[in-house]
Short mmCIF file of C-alpha atoms in Angstrom, two decimals:
data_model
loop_
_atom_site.label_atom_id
_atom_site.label_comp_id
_atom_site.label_asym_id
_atom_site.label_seq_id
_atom_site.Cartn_x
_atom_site.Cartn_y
_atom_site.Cartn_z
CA UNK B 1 125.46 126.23 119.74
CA UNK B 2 126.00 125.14 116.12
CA UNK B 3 122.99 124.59 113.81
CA UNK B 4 123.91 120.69 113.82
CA UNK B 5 123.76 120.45 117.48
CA UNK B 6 120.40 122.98 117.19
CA UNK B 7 118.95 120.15 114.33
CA UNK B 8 119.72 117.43 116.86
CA UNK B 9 118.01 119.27 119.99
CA UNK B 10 114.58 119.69 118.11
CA UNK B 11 114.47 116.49 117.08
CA UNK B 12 114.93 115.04 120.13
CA UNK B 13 112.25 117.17 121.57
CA UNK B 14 110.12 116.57 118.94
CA UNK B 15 110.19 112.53 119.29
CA UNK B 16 106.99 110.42 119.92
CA UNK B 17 106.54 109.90 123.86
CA UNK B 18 104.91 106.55 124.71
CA UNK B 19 101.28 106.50 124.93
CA UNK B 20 101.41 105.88 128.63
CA UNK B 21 102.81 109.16 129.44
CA UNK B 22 100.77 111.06 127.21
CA UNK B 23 97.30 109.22 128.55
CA UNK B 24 98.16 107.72 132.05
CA UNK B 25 95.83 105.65 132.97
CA UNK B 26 94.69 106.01 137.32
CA UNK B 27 94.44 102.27 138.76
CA UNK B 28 91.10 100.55 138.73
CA UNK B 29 89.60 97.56 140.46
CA UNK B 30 89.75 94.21 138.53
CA UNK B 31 86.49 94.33 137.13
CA UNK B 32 84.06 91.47 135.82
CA UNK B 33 83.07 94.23 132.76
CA UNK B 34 86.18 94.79 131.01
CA UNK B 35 87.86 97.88 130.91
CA UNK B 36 87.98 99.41 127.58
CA UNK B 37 91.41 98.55 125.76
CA UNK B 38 94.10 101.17 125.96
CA UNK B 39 93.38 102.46 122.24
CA UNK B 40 90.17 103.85 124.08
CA UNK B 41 91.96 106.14 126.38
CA UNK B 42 92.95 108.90 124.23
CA UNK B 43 91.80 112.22 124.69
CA UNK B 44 88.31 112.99 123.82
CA UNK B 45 87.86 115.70 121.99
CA UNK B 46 85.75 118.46 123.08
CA UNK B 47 81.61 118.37 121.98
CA UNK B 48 79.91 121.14 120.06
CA UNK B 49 78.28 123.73 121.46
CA UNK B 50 75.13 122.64 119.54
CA UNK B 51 75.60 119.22 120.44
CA UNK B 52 72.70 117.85 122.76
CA UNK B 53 73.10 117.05 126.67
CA UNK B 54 74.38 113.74 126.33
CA UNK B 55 75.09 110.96 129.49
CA UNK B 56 77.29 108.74 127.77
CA UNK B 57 80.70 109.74 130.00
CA UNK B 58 78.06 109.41 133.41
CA UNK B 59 76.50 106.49 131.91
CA UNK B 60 79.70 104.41 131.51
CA UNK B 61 81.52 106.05 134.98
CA UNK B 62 78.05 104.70 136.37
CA UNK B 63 78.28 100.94 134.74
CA UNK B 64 81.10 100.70 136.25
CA UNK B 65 79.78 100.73 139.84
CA UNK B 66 78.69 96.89 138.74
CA UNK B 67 83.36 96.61 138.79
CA UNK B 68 83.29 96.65 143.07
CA UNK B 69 84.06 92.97 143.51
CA UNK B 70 81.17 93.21 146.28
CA UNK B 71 78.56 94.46 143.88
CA UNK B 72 79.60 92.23 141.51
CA UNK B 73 78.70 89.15 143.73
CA UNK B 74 75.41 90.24 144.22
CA UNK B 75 74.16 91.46 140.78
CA UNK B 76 72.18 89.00 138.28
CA UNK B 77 73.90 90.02 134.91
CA UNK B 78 71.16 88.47 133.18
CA UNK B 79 68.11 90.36 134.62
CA UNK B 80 69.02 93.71 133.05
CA UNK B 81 66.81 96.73 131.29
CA UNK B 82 67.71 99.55 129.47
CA UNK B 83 65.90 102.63 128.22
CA UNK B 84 66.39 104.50 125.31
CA UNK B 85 64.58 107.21 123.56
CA UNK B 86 62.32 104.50 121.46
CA UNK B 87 63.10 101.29 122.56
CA UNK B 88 63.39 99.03 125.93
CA UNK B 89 65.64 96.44 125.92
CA UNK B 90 64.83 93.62 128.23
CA UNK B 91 61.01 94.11 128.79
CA UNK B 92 58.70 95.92 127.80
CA UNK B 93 57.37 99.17 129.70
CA UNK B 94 53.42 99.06 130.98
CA UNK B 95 50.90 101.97 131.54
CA UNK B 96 51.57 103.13 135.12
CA UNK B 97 49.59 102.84 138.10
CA UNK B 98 49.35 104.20 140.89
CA UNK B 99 50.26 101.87 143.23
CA UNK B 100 53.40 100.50 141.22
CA UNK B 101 57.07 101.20 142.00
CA UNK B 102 57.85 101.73 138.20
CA UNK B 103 56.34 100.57 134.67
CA UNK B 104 58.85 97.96 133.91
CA UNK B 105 57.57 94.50 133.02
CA UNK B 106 60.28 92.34 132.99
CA UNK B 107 64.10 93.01 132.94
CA UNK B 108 65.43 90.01 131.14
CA UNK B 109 68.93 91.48 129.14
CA UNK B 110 72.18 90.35 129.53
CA UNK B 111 74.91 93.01 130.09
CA UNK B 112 78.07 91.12 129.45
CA UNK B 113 80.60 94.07 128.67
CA UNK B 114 81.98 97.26 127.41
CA UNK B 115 82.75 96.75 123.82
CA UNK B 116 86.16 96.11 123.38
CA UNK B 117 88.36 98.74 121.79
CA UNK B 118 85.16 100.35 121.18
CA UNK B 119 83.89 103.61 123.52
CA UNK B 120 80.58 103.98 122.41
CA UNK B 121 79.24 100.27 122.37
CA UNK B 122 77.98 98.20 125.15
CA UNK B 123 77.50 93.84 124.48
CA UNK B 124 74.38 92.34 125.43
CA UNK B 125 71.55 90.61 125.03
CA UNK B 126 68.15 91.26 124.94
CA UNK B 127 64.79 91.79 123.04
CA UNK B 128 64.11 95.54 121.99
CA UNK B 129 60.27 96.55 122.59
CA UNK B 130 59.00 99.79 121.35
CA UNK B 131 59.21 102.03 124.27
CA UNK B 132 55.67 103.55 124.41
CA UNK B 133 53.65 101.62 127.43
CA UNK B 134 51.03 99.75 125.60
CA UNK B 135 48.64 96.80 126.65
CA UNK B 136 50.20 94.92 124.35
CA UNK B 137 54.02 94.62 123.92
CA UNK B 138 55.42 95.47 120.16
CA UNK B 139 58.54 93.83 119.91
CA UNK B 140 60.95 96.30 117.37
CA UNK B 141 63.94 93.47 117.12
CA UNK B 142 64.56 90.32 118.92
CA UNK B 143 67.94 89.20 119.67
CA UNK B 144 69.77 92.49 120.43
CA UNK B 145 73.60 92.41 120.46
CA UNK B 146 74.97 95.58 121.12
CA UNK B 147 73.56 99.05 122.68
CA UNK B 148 74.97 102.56 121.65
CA UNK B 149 76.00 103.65 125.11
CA UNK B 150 75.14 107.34 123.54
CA UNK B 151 71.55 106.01 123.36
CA UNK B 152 71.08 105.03 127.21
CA UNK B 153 68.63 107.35 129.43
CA UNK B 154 68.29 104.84 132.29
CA UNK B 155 69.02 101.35 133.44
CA UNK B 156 67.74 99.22 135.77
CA UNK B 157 69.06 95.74 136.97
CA UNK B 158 67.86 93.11 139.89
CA UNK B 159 70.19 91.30 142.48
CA UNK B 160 70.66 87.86 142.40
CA UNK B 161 68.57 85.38 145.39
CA UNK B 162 71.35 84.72 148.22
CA UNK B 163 72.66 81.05 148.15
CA UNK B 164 71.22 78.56 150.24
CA UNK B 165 73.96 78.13 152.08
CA UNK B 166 74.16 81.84 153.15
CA UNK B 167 74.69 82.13 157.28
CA UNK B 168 71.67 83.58 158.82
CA UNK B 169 73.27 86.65 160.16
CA UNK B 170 73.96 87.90 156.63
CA UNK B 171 72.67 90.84 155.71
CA UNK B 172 70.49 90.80 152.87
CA UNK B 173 71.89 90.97 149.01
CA UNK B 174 70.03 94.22 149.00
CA UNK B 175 71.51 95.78 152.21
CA UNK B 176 74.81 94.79 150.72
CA UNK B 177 74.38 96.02 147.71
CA UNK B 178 73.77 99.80 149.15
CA UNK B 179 76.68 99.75 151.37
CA UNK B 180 78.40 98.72 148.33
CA UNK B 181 76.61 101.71 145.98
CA UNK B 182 77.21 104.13 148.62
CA UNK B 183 81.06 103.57 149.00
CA UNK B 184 81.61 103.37 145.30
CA UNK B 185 79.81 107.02 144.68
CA UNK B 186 81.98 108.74 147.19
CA UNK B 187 85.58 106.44 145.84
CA UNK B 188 84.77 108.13 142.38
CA UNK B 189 84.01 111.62 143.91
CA UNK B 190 79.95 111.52 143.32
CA UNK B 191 77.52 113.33 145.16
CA UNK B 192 75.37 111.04 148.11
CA UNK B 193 73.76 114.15 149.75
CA UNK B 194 75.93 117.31 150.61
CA UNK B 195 74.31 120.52 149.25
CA UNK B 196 75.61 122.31 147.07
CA UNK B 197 74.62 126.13 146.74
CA UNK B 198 75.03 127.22 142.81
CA UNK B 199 73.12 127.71 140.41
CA UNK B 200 73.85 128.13 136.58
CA UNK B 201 71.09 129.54 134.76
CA UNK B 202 72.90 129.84 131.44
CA UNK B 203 73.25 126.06 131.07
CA UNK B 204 71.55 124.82 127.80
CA UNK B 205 70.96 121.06 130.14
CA UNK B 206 68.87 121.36 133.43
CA UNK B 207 70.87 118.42 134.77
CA UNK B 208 72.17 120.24 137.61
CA UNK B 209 69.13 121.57 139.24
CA UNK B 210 67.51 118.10 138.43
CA UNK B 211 70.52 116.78 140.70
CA UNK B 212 70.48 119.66 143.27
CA UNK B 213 66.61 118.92 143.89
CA UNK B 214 66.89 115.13 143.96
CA UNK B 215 70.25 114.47 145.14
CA UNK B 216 71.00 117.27 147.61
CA UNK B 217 67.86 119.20 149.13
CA UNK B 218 66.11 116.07 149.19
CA UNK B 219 66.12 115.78 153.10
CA UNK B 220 63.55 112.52 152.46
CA UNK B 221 65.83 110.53 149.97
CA UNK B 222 62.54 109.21 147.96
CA UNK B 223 61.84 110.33 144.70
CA UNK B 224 59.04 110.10 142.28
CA UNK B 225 59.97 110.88 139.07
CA UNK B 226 59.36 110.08 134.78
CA UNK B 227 62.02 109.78 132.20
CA UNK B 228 60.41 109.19 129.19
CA UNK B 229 58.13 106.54 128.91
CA UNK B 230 59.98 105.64 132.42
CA UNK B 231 57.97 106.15 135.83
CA UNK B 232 59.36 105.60 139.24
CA UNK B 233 57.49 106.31 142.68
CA UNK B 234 59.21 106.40 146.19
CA UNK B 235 62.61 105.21 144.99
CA UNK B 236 65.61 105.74 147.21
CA UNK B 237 67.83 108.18 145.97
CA UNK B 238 71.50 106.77 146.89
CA UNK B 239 73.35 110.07 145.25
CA UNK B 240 74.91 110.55 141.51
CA UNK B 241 77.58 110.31 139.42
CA UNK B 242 78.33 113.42 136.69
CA UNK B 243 74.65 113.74 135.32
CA UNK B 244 73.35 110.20 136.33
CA UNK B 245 71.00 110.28 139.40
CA UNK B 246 71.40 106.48 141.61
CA UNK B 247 68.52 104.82 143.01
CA UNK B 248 66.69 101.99 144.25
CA UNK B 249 63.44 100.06 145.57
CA UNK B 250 63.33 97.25 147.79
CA UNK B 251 60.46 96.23 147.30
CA UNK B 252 60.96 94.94 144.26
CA UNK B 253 64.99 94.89 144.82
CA UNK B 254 65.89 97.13 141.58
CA UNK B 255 68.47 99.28 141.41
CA UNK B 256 68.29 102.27 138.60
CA UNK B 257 70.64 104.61 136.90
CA UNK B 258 68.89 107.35 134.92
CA UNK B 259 70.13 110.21 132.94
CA UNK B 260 69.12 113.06 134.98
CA UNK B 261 68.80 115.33 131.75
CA UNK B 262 65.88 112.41 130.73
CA UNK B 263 63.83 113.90 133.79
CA UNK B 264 60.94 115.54 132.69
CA UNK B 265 58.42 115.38 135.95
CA UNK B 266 58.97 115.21 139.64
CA UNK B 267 56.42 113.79 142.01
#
């Protein structure tokens, strides 16, 4: 082979393939949160040892339970929470009691959307308390935008009333909604119960024995647990996804995804 032809061969080898085949894409649901635009989808490069345990990849495969068409029908976008390190967006949080299912006062945010063409940013709406449970509610900004998805240690989000209309033999929005919860975990390969026998002490995040003890030895399915300023007592545990533990109370029809590395207490 003469150099030429040699020239020609490595840069033809060396040539730009399409984005597409470097970062395929799998097929997803039409979803009423919109996917993140393609210049989203590259790689992501790989986090520091020091860096701390973070949910934001669980957080967002999590989120994106809310893209089943049949969830979707049932959840009230507009009666959202979220829980951060320092604030609470949508409500504020209460001192717990004893007889309460959690400490949340109201969950009155908006979650329209991913950001778009942005991976770390979610849209809503919402009024930011200061997170501590107090008698009174301190209100840190009003009229909250956006909500670093980095920043998220739990959510929690209410179904909407069934319509009027709705034949009796319906099941409930709540019923639904678990059958609906349940089949998404297992579509996206999360855990709803099997055990799992290992255990890695050298991990600097105690996610995975969090997980293992609610999600998997759990023979009951209820949990009482605090993350944070963040107490919940006899919730259903419905199973997780990555480091994000699923659950839910009738009762007072909430559904919660928490950051299982945010655990601090078990009841």
């Amino acid at each position: 082979m003469t150099s030429r032809s040699r020239s020609k061969r490595c840069l033809a080898e060396l040539s730009p393939i399409p984005a597409e085949e470097a970062f395929p894409r799998s097929a997803a649901p039409s979803c009423p949160l919109p996917e993140p635009v393609p210049c989203c989808q590259a790689a992501a490069e790989p986090a520091p040892v020091e860096t701390p345990c973070c949910c934001k990849a669980s957080m967002a495969e999590a989120l994106r339970l809310l893209c089943d068409p049949v969830l979707a029908s049932l959840v009230a976008f507009d009666r959202f929470f979220f829980l951060t390190d320092h604030l609470s967006i949508g409500g504020a949080l209460a001192v717990p009691t004893a007889e309460g299912v959690d400490n949340i006062t109201a969950a009155d945010a908006a979650f329209h959307r991913f950001s778009p063409c942005n991976c770390d940013l979610l849209d809503l709406t919402g009024t930011a308390y200061f997170a501590a449970p107090a008698g009174t509610p301190v209100i840190a900004l009003e009229n909250i935008s956006q909500l670093s998805l980095c920043a998220v240690k739990a959510v929690a989000f209410q179904l909407a009333p069934a319509p009027a209309d709705t034949p009796a033999n319906t099941p409930a929005p709540y019923q639904q909604a678990l059958r609906a919860i349940r089949r998404s975990i297992q579509a996206e390969g999360g855990d709803t119960g099997a055990c799992q026998g290992h255990c890695n002490c050298d991990d600097r995040c105690c996610s995975a024995g969090i997980l293992t003890e609610l999600s998997t030895r759990n023979l009951s399915r209820l949990a009482t647990l605090t993350a944070g300023p963040l107490v919940l007592q006899g919730v259903t545990v419905l199973g997780s996804l990555g480091s994000v533990l699923v659950l839910a109370e009738e009762t007072v029809g909430r559904f919660y995804l928490v950051c299982a590395n945010c655990v601090e207490a078990l009841g």
